[in-house]
Backbone as a ProteinNet text record, in pm:
[ID]
protein_1_A
[PRIMARY]
XXXXXXXXXXXXXXXXXXXXXXXXXXXXXXXXXXXXXXXXXXXXXXXXXXXXXXXXXXXXXXXXXXXXXXXXXXXXXXXXXXXXXXXXXXXXXXXXXXXXXXXXXXXXXXXXXXXXXXXXXXXXXXXXXXXXXXXXXXXXXXXXXXXXXXXXXXXXXXXXXXXXXXXXXXXXXXXXXXXXXXXXXXXXXXXXXXXXXXXXXXXXXXXXXXXXXXXXXXXXXXXX
[TERTIARY]
17573.4	17614.7	17536.8	17482	17362.9	17513.6	17464.6	17630.3	17583.8	17484.8	17494.7	17630.1	17576	17698	17731.3	17792.1	17818.1	17874.6	17833.3	17833.5	17759.4	17876.2	17869.5	17778.9	17672.3	17620.6	17555	17507.5	17443.9	17308.7	17236.3	17124.9	17032.6	16892.9	16796.6	16660	16572	16416.1	16380.5	16312.1	16305.1	16260.1	16179.4	16132.5	16190.6	16237.2	16274.7	16102.1	16051.1	15980.3	15984	15946.9	16048.7	16136	16256.8	16400.8	16386.4	16288.6	16328.1	16244	16162	16096.1	16169.8	16323.6	16392.2	16498.5	16444.9	16536.9	16529.5	16656.3	16676.7	16753.1	16778.6	16844.2	16998.4	17084.5	17252.7	17299	17347.3	17369.9	17351.7	17435	17394.1	17524.5	17532.5	17675.7	17621.7	17696.5	17735.7	17771.4	17881.4	18055.2	18083.5	18115.2	18136.2	18229.7	18294.9	18383.3	18406.6	18273.7	18174.9	18156.1	18095.1	18018.5	18145.6	18128.1	18177.1	18213.6	18334.9	18359.8	18282.1	18243.2	18122.7	18201.5	18160.5	18205.1	18126.5	17910.8	17848.7	17766.5	17683.3	17625.5	17581.7	17615.8	17528.4	17377.7	17290.3	17206.9	17140.8	17256.4	17192.3	17052.1	16915.3	16773.5	16906.8	16837.3	16884.3	16761	16747.7	16635.7	16628.6	16557.7	16449.3	16374.4	16408.5	16319	16184.1	16072.4	15984.1	15939.8	15992.8	16005.7	15983.4	15905.6	15875.1	15985.9	16079.6	16205.2	16157.6	16137.6	16094.2	16003.2	15871.3	15757	15793.8	15884.6	15986.8	15975	16098.9	16174.7	16083.7	16007	15891.2	15819	15707.8	15667.2	15755.5	15889	15932.2	15992.1	15992.8	16034	15895.9	15818.4	15699.3	15627.2	15789	15752.1	15670.7	15650.3	15638.7	15678.8	15790.6	15853.3	15965	16022.3	16205.7	16258.2	16232.3	16304.8	16198.1	16298.9	16270.1	16222.6	16115.6	16061.1	16029.2	16158.8	16168.3	16000.8	15944.8	15804.5	15901.9	16005.2	16068.9	16210.6	16089.6	16213.2	16367.9	16426.8	16564.1	16657.9	16619.8	16677.7	16790.9	16716.7	16774.9	16901.4	17058.4	17180.3	17248.9	17154.3	17307.8	17259.5	17364.1	17294.6	17283.4	17221	17175	17078	17179.7	17200	17166.4	17075.1	16996.8	17005	17016.5	17085.3	17011.9	17024.2	16861.8	16959	16885.8	16952.8	16819	16844.1	16802.9	16851.1	16798.1	16871	16973.2	16990.1	17075.8	17222.1	17198.8	17288.8	17247.3	17384.1	17320	17412.9	17359.5	17383.6	17392.2	17311.3	17323.1	17241.6	17295.1	17253.7	17159.2	17060	17044.3	17126.6	17102.3	17205.9	17093.2	17015.5	16913.3	16987.2	16972.1	17112.2	16982.9	17050	16981.3	16944.5	16788.5	16718.7	16748.9	16724.6	16868.4	16764	16812.3	16740.5	16596.7	16549.5	16512.6	16495.9	16390.5	16439.3	16500.8	16495.4	16500.4	16575.7	16645.7	16778.2	16855.6	16948.9	17068.3	17152.3	17201.3	17312.3	17422.1	17451.4	17579.8	17567.8	17461.9	17473.8	17421.6	17306.3	17278.4	17437.2	17527.7	17634.6	17741.4	17729.2	17829.2	17766.1	17631.2	17608.8	17600.1	17558.1	17584.2	17763.3	17882.8	17999.6	17972	17935.8	18009.9	17850	17768.9	17636.8	17754.8	17904.3	17885.6	18033.6	18106	18191.7	18181.9	18021.6	17938.7	17971.4	17860.2	17879.1	17964.8	18075.1	18183.9	18315.5	18300.3	18442.9	18332	18226.1	18169.9	18217.4	18329.2	18400.6	18266.6	18160.6	18088.3	17918	17935.6	17809.4	17798.4	17653.9	17628.4	17561	17418.9	17365.5	17266	17213.8	17188.6	17000.3	16909.7	16784.9	16797.4	16693.6	16712.2	16538.5	16523.1	16358.4	16301.2	16220	16160.1	15985.7	15941.5	15843.9	15772.3	15668.6	15594.6	15595	15561.3	15519	15567.6	15687.6	15786.5	15957.7	15905.4	16046.7	16108.1	16261.4	16350.8	16438.4	16469.1	16530.2	16644.4	16694.1	16868.5	16963.1	16900.4	16990.1	16974.2	16917.6	16846.9	16967.8	16991.8	17035.2	17167.8	17222.4	17376.8	17450.2	17380.4	17336.1	17400.2	17321.8	17339.8	17447.6	17529	17652.5	17757.9	17745.1	17865.4	17841.6	17742.7	17762.2	17780.2	17729	17796.5	17908.4	18066.2	18161.6	18099.9	18113.6	18102.1	18021.6	17864.3	17773.5	17827.2	17916.2	18048.6	18080.4	18116.1	18212.7	18128	18009.2	17922.4	17782.5	17802.3	17655.9	17579.2	17470.5	17326.4	17259.4	17142	17123.9	16957.9	16852.8	16681.8	16671.9	16608.4	16460.4	16360.9	16287.2	16178.7	16063.5	16029.7	15892.7	15819.5	15768.7	15747.3	15601.4	15488.7	15362	15332.7	15284.3	15247.1	15128.1	15009.7	14877	14860.8	14937.5	14857.1	14870.3	14917.3	14877.6	14763.5	14720.4	14665.5	14684.9	14601.5	14756.2	14828.2	14785	14856.4	14980	14943	15127.3	15178.5	15120.5	15231.2	15302.3	15252	15268.9	15433.6	15405.8	15477.6	15514.3	15526	15658	15715.8	15706.7	15786.9	15888.7	15796.1	15905	15998.4	15980.3	16106.7	16141.6	16158.6	16281	16380.1	16280	16402.8	16536.3	16447.2	16512.7	16582.5	16658.7	16708.9	16771.4	16778.8	16831.8	16927.4	17033.2	17140.8	17186.1	17143.3	17274.1	17188.4	17107.1	16969.4	16824.1	16781.9	16639.2	16560.2	16443.3	16302.7	16181.2	16134.6	15979.9	15917	15805.1	15669.3	15627.5	15613.2	15597.1	15457.5	15375.3	15317.9	15301.6	15329.2	15315.8	15101.7	15044.5	14890.7	14851.8	14902.7	14836	14904.1	15070	15175.2	15170.1	15172.5	15263.7	15350.4	15400	15585.4	15641.2	15586.6	15679.6	15706.7	15625.7	15708.4	15805.6	15806.2	15907.8	15998.2	16019.1	16149.6	16181.3	16117.8	16182.8	16293.7	16272.3	16270.7	16441.1	16376.3	16587.5	16664.7	16580.6	16673	16721.2	16663.9	16690.9	16794.3	16769.1	16867.6	17015.2	16988.6	17193.6	17152	17130.4	17220.4	17274	17256.7	17346	17398.1	17396.3	17403.5	17541.3	17689.4	17796.1	17865.2	17961.6	18019.4	18082.6	17991.3	18040.1	17977.1	17908	17811	17676.9	17668.5	17625.1	17427.3	17334.3	17188.4	17138.5	17011.8	16938	16845.7	16793.3	16771.7	16768.7
-2056	-2042.7	-2129	-2111.1	-2169	-2280.2	-2354.5	-2424.4	-2443.1	-2376.7	-2460.2	-2357.4	-2485.2	-2410.1	-2333.5	-2190.9	-2102.6	-2163.9	-2130.9	-2125.6	-2026.4	-1926.4	-1867.9	-1988.8	-1866.6	-1964.9	-2054.5	-2088.4	-2252.9	-2242.2	-2340.9	-2285.4	-2242.6	-2209.9	-2105.7	-2150.1	-2104.7	-2131.1	-2031.6	-2103.2	-1975.8	-1865.7	-1813.7	-1677.8	-1657.1	-1489.5	-1438.9	-1404.8	-1431.1	-1463.9	-1561.9	-1709	-1856.1	-1844.1	-1781	-1732.8	-1672.4	-1579.8	-1486	-1579.1	-1676.8	-1768.7	-1889.5	-1935.2	-2030	-1900.9	-1774.2	-1740.1	-1786.4	-1818.2	-1829.4	-1754.6	-1798.4	-1694.3	-1817.8	-1689	-1767.7	-1756	-1564.2	-1571.7	-1401	-1350.4	-1218.6	-1206.2	-1074.7	-1048.2	-891.9	-857.8	-743.5	-638.8	-683.2	-616.8	-666.4	-538.6	-652.3	-716.2	-695.9	-880.6	-939.8	-1012.9	-1111.9	-1170.5	-1093.1	-1125.4	-1216	-1369.3	-1405.2	-1349.9	-1394.7	-1357.3	-1388.5	-1382.3	-1440.6	-1315	-1465	-1410.2	-1422.3	-1425.2	-1395.4	-1258.3	-1221	-1093.8	-1064.1	-910.2	-936.8	-825.5	-803.4	-695.2	-594.4	-465.8	-434.6	-431.8	-400.5	-303.9	-193	-78.7	-83.3	80.3	192.6	243.3	321.3	426.1	446.6	344	351.6	282.3	280.3	162.5	288.8	212.9	280.4	295.8	104.1	11	-95.9	-213.4	-166.9	-275.5	-441.1	-455.7	-594.9	-634.6	-572.9	-607	-620.3	-516.7	-598.7	-727.4	-739.1	-854.2	-982.6	-977	-1014.3	-1078.7	-964.5	-932.7	-1057.9	-967.4	-1054.2	-1168.4	-1219	-1377	-1464.4	-1357	-1453.8	-1547.8	-1531	-1535.7	-1466.2	-1481.5	-1481.5	-1369.8	-1463.6	-1389.5	-1398.2	-1428.8	-1391.7	-1310.4	-1112.8	-1086.2	-986.6	-998.5	-941.4	-819	-773.6	-672.2	-595.2	-561.6	-533.8	-463.3	-513.8	-406	-302.4	-265.7	-139.2	-70.5	-3.9	27.6	37	95.5	155.2	27.8	-122.3	-152	-263.4	-311.6	-449	-375.4	-445.5	-406.6	-491.8	-591.3	-622.4	-690	-668.1	-723.4	-864.7	-881.1	-996.5	-1059	-1166.3	-1215	-1344.8	-1377	-1423	-1504.2	-1626.1	-1640.8	-1701.1	-1694.2	-1715.1	-1825.8	-1931.1	-2007.4	-2159.9	-2229.9	-2390.3	-2481.1	-2572.5	-2717.5	-2696.8	-2572.9	-2580.7	-2527.1	-2435.9	-2377.4	-2264.4	-2104.5	-1962.7	-1900.6	-1819.9	-1761.6	-1615	-1587.6	-1464.5	-1418.8	-1327.4	-1265.9	-1155.4	-1194.2	-1010.3	-1053.8	-841.3	-809.6	-724.5	-743.3	-649.2	-568.9	-435.5	-366.8	-284.1	-284.2	-278.7	-48.3	-3.9	42.7	177.8	267.6	365.3	515	610.8	745.7	737.1	605.4	596.3	692.7	823.9	925.5	863.2	732.3	623.8	587.4	567.2	487.9	571.9	555.9	640.5	701.5	807.3	898.5	804.1	765.6	701.2	552	484.5	378.5	398	504.4	562.4	597.5	654.2	703.6	548.3	477.7	335.3	254.4	249.9	175.3	277.5	397.2	491.5	495	461.2	368.1	245.6	176.3	8	34.4	107.3	89.7	169	234.1	361	257.3	213.8	135.8	5.1	-55.6	-244.8	-118.1	-34	-30.5	69	92	131.4	27.5	-62.5	-150.5	-284.8	-349.9	-516.7	-516.8	-613.3	-685.9	-692.7	-774.6	-798.8	-760.1	-660.9	-597.8	-484	-602.9	-564.6	-440	-468.4	-314.6	-267	-153.3	-85.1	-108.9	-123.2	-155.7	-57.3	110.9	261.2	256.5	239.9	206.2	363.6	460.3	541.9	526.7	593.7	592.2	684.5	682.5	712.9	836.7	926.4	986.4	1089.3	1048	1157.2	1127.4	1080.5	1102.4	1123.9	1161.6	1108.2	1231.8	1139.2	1293.3	1267.2	1398.7	1403.6	1312.1	1224.7	1113.2	988.8	983.9	892	954.3	1093.5	1151.8	1136.4	1158.1	1095.8	987.6	939.3	754.9	738.3	775.6	775.7	860.1	970.6	1010.7	930.3	870.5	787.4	614.5	587	454.9	543.6	678.9	769.3	711.5	748.4	690.1	563	420	282.9	266.1	390.5	396	436.6	512.2	599.8	444.3	361	283.1	136.1	113.5	23.5	-28.8	58.8	-40.4	48.8	-57.4	-30.5	-31.3	104.9	142.9	159.4	128	143.1	194.2	366	415.4	345	278.2	198.4	274.5	319.6	396.4	307.9	292.8	219.6	252	178.3	241.6	327.9	326.5	400	323.8	264.4	278.8	359.1	468.1	569.4	683.7	645	801.3	856.8	904.1	907.6	894.5	921.8	872.4	993	1150.1	1257.4	1287	1255	1200.1	1108.9	1028.3	900.2	941.7	951	1060.8	1127.2	1258.4	1287.5	1258.1	1203.6	1185	1071.3	1013.3	937.6	1031.4	1125.3	1239.6	1330.9	1350.1	1398.6	1321.7	1180.8	1072.5	1088.3	1043.7	983.1	1109	1232.3	1388.3	1359.4	1322	1284.4	1192.6	1076.9	972.4	943.5	1084	1068.6	934.5	849	777.9	615.5	673.5	561	530.4	431	451.9	449.8	507.6	500.1	418.4	307.6	263.9	288.6	259	304.9	119.4	89.8	6.2	-24.4	-149.7	-143.6	-271.7	-317	-457.5	-502.1	-427.3	-463.2	-468.4	-368.8	-385.7	-409.1	-511	-582.6	-495.3	-374.3	-237.5	-290.5	-311.8	-336.1	-445.8	-550.1	-650.5	-763.1	-731.6	-817.3	-742.3	-589.5	-570.7	-525.7	-491.8	-498.2	-607.9	-722.5	-920.3	-927	-886.7	-856.4	-825.5	-717.9	-612.2	-692.4	-758.3	-858	-941.9	-963.4	-1133.7	-1088.4	-964.3	-906.7	-875.7	-774.4	-733.9	-835.1	-981.9	-1131.9	-1137.5	-1189.1	-1262.5	-1192	-1113.9	-910.6	-1038.7	-1064.5	-1041.4	-931.5	-950.5	-833	-704.2	-564.7	-498.7	-499.7	-618.4	-607.4	-504.6	-439.9	-300.7	-389.9	-254.5	-353.8	-327.6	-434.1	-434.1	-316.1	-321.4	-222.5	-41.7
10399	10290.1	10163.6	10141.7	9945	9931.6	9866.5	9852.9	9695.3	9642.1	9477.9	9453.5	9277.8	9220.1	9149.2	9115.1	9142.8	8916.6	8858.1	8715.9	8599.3	8501.6	8481.6	8368.4	8256.3	8139.6	8182.3	8278.3	8311.2	8266.4	8240.6	8180	8248.3	8186.3	8236.6	8246	8277	8224.4	8143	8001.1	7881	7901	7993	8012.7	8130.5	8118.6	8219.5	8383.5	8383.8	8516.3	8580.2	8431	8447.6	8555.1	8485.7	8547.5	8661.4	8746.2	8871.7	8990.4	8915.2	8986	9041.5	9036.4	9066.6	9169.7	9211.3	9296.8	9421.6	9529.1	9586.9	9695.2	9859.9	9948.6	9894.2	9978.3	9889.3	10046.4	10074.3	10186.3	10219.7	10350.4	10355.5	10492.2	10443.8	10500.7	10547.3	10695.8	10738.4	10657.6	10674.7	10568	10454.6	10390.7	10203.4	10218.1	10348.5	10318.1	10302.1	10356.6	10398.3	10321.5	10218.1	10113.5	9980.7	9939.1	9868	9705.7	9646.1	9548.7	9463.3	9327.5	9256.9	9122.4	9019.5	8885.2	8838	8855.3	8758.1	8779	8730.2	8703.4	8838.9	8883	9012.8	8978.7	8988.5	8983.4	9117.6	9161	9297.9	9307.5	9419.6	9439.9	9557.6	9513	9639.6	9664.8	9751.6	9739	9887.2	9983.1	10055.4	10165.7	10290.8	10320.5	10346.5	10284.1	10220.9	10150.1	9973.3	9890.6	9854.4	9890.4	9876.7	9758.5	9835.1	9767.7	9783.1	9898.7	9890.3	9813.8	9878.3	9764.7	9615.9	9615.9	9467.7	9398.4	9501.4	9488.1	9485.3	9566.9	9609.4	9509.4	9471.6	9314.5	9175.9	9162.9	9034.8	9077.1	9151.5	9228.3	9249.7	9270.4	9209.9	9347.9	9443.6	9555.4	9741.6	9837.9	9924.7	10011.9	9995.7	10186.1	10157.9	9997.1	9953.5	10055.9	9997.3	10060.6	10229.2	10293.9	10467.9	10491.2	10449.2	10504.7	10632.8	10694.4	10835.9	10897.9	11002.4	11109.8	11141.6	11086	11206.3	10989.1	10946.7	10867.4	10835.1	10805.9	10755.2	10939.3	10972.4	11089.8	11019.3	10924.2	10836.6	10794.2	10827.2	10750.4	10755.2	10703.3	10593.8	10410.6	10344.3	10210.1	10238.2	10191.9	10100.3	9928.8	9974.4	9772	9758.6	9616.1	9655.6	9437	9467.1	9325.5	9249.1	9097.9	9017.2	8917.5	8882.6	8802.4	8830.3	8732.1	8698.6	8779	8799.2	8860.1	8966	9036.9	9174.2	9144	8964	8958.7	8946	8906.3	8990.7	8812.6	8781.9	8639.5	8693.9	8784.2	8842.6	9009.6	9043.5	9173	9118.8	9269.8	9289.1	9440.1	9443.6	9553.7	9660.5	9796.7	9810.2	9891.5	9911.6	9968.6	10087.4	10169.7	10344.9	10256	10316.1	10304.6	10337	10341.7	10374.2	10400.7	10443.2	10472	10590	10652.8	10780.6	10856.3	10947.5	11059.9	11152.6	11184.1	11308.8	11342.4	11268	11249.5	11297.4	11410.2	11439.2	11347.6	11260.5	11245.2	11271.9	11326.2	11296.2	11254.4	11215	11204.6	11025.4	10995.1	10882.6	10736.8	10862.4	10833.3	10715.6	10875.5	10882.4	10695.3	10723.1	10625.6	10458.3	10461.8	10336.8	10310.4	10375.8	10304	10268.5	10350.6	10354.5	10191.4	10144.6	10006	9886.1	9909.4	9822.5	9798.1	9937.1	9879.5	9768.8	9810.6	9685.9	9600.7	9570.4	9434	9321.6	9417.4	9359.8	9377.5	9394.2	9383.5	9381.8	9412.8	9348.5	9269.6	9214	9017.2	8940.6	8995	8865.7	8888.4	8990.9	9006.4	8835.2	8716.8	8618.8	8576.6	8752.7	8731.3	8871.6	8865.1	8963.9	8985	9034.3	9007.4	9155.1	9169.2	9220.7	9241.7	9357.2	9333.2	9438.3	9398.4	9433.3	9462.8	9599.9	9550.1	9426.6	9361.7	9253.1	9298.3	9448.9	9449.7	9533.7	9549.4	9593.6	9512.1	9388.4	9340.5	9371.1	9347	9339.9	9442.5	9512.2	9632	9645.4	9747.2	9788.1	9778.6	9887.3	9872	9825.2	9710.4	9522.2	9503.8	9464.8	9324.8	9365.5	9496.6	9558.6	9592.6	9529.9	9493.2	9346.7	9314.8	9072.6	9099.1	9169.3	9108.3	9186.6	9330.4	9313.8	9232.7	9141	9024.3	8941.8	8907.7	8776.9	8681.5	8728.1	8690.6	8634.2	8733.6	8667.2	8522.3	8540.6	8407.7	8352.4	8379.1	8268.2	8165.2	8252.7	8199.3	8171.2	8120.9	8130.5	8194.4	8314.4	8390.8	8358.4	8333.2	8294.1	8490.8	8497.6	8543.4	8585.8	8606.9	8593.5	8776.8	8706.5	8841.2	8800.3	8962.6	8906.4	8988	8948.4	9073.1	9081.7	9190.4	9254.6	9299.3	9333.5	9382.5	9312.8	9177.4	9069.3	9045.2	9105.5	9141.7	9180.5	9260.5	9408.7	9293.1	9192.1	9135.8	8975.2	8994.4	8860.6	8695.6	8621.3	8511	8439.7	8456.1	8449.2	8542.6	8662.4	8751.6	8709.9	8683.7	8668	8572.2	8453.6	8380.9	8310.5	8473.7	8500.8	8554	8683.9	8716.1	8662.6	8568.9	8494.6	8353.8	8316.6	8275.5	8291.5	8399.3	8531.5	8539.1	8607.2	8689.4	8503.4	8411.8	8305.2	8266.3	8280.5	8295.9	8389.1	8516.6	8630.9	8619.5	8529.3	8527.1	8425.2	8393	8283	8289.1	8171.3	8155.6	8151.1	8185.2	8267.4	8249.7	8265.1	8195.7	8372	8299.5	8390.3	8358.9	8509.2	8476.3	8577.5	8585.4	8628.3	8707.8	8798.8	8886	8939	8967.2	9071.4	9099.1	9235.5	9269.9	9261.5	9312.1	9309.3	9188.9	9139.3	8947	8822.2	8921	8766.3	8705.6	8725.2	8606	8654.9	8542.5	8475.6	8548.6	8554.7	8613.8	8489.5	8401.3	8227.2	8215.6	8198.7	8159.5	8180.7	8359.9	8469	8496.7	8427.2	8463.5	8281.3	8179.8	8052.6	8093.9	8135.1	8194.4	8238.5	8353.8	8456.6	8372.5	8287.7	8224.9	8093.7	8019.1	7937.2	7991.1	8111.6	8182.5	8241.9	8260.5	8368.4	8186.9	8127	8033.3	7878	7921.7	7821.3	7842.8	7802	7794.1	7790.5	7890.6	7972.5	7826.4	7866.6	7719.6	7613.7	7558.8	7454.7	7500.5	7363.3	7418.7	7404.1	7486.7	7551.6	7428.9	7461.3	7336.6	7294.1	7190.6	7144.3	7153.2
[MASK]
++++++++++++++++++++++++++++++++++++++++++++++++++++++++++++++++++++++++++++++++++++++++++++++++++++++++++++++++++++++++++++++++++++++++++++++++++++++++++++++++++++++++++++++++++++++++++++++++++++++++++++++++++++++++++++++++

């Protein structure tokens, strides 16, 4: 495990993109009980396999291989934590949760990870926000809707969440606008944004959102 100092309020770079560039591997855990107990804000990235989760994290961090994209989608079965903060200190953590919904994964493995993820989303004490990634061409699926239902009680208690419509460059402007409108209707209590790693659409806006979540005091109202 990384021996970085875990310190809330640690000094950070002055811009969200520079802050995200400090991301480095902290630890990974095959089960929830193996995760370290942290006090700094944690932001979880979740989504179906092939939704572009690893690409999104790498793009935000401006690092090519920070988040690992398996050649066999759905086979990665660990929660991976990345520390953020300047000078070896950590003021926030990104959590990369395993992709779900891939057909080639055995049903028993799917059920186990559904339980692990549900437990994480419901019980992780320092979880500050959730980013749900969806392929913009598909929108929210039944499994995505189920995940939103799992976190809804925590959203009502102040948990932030964002639906990120990835691969937006593959849609026309009209299609993207429609997909965004539908997603915003479906994510009551949260928000939705378009994202494209190729065209860098939404990258700086998402970075700002993550920064705001990580540096807002618990219980304080969201900006704007």
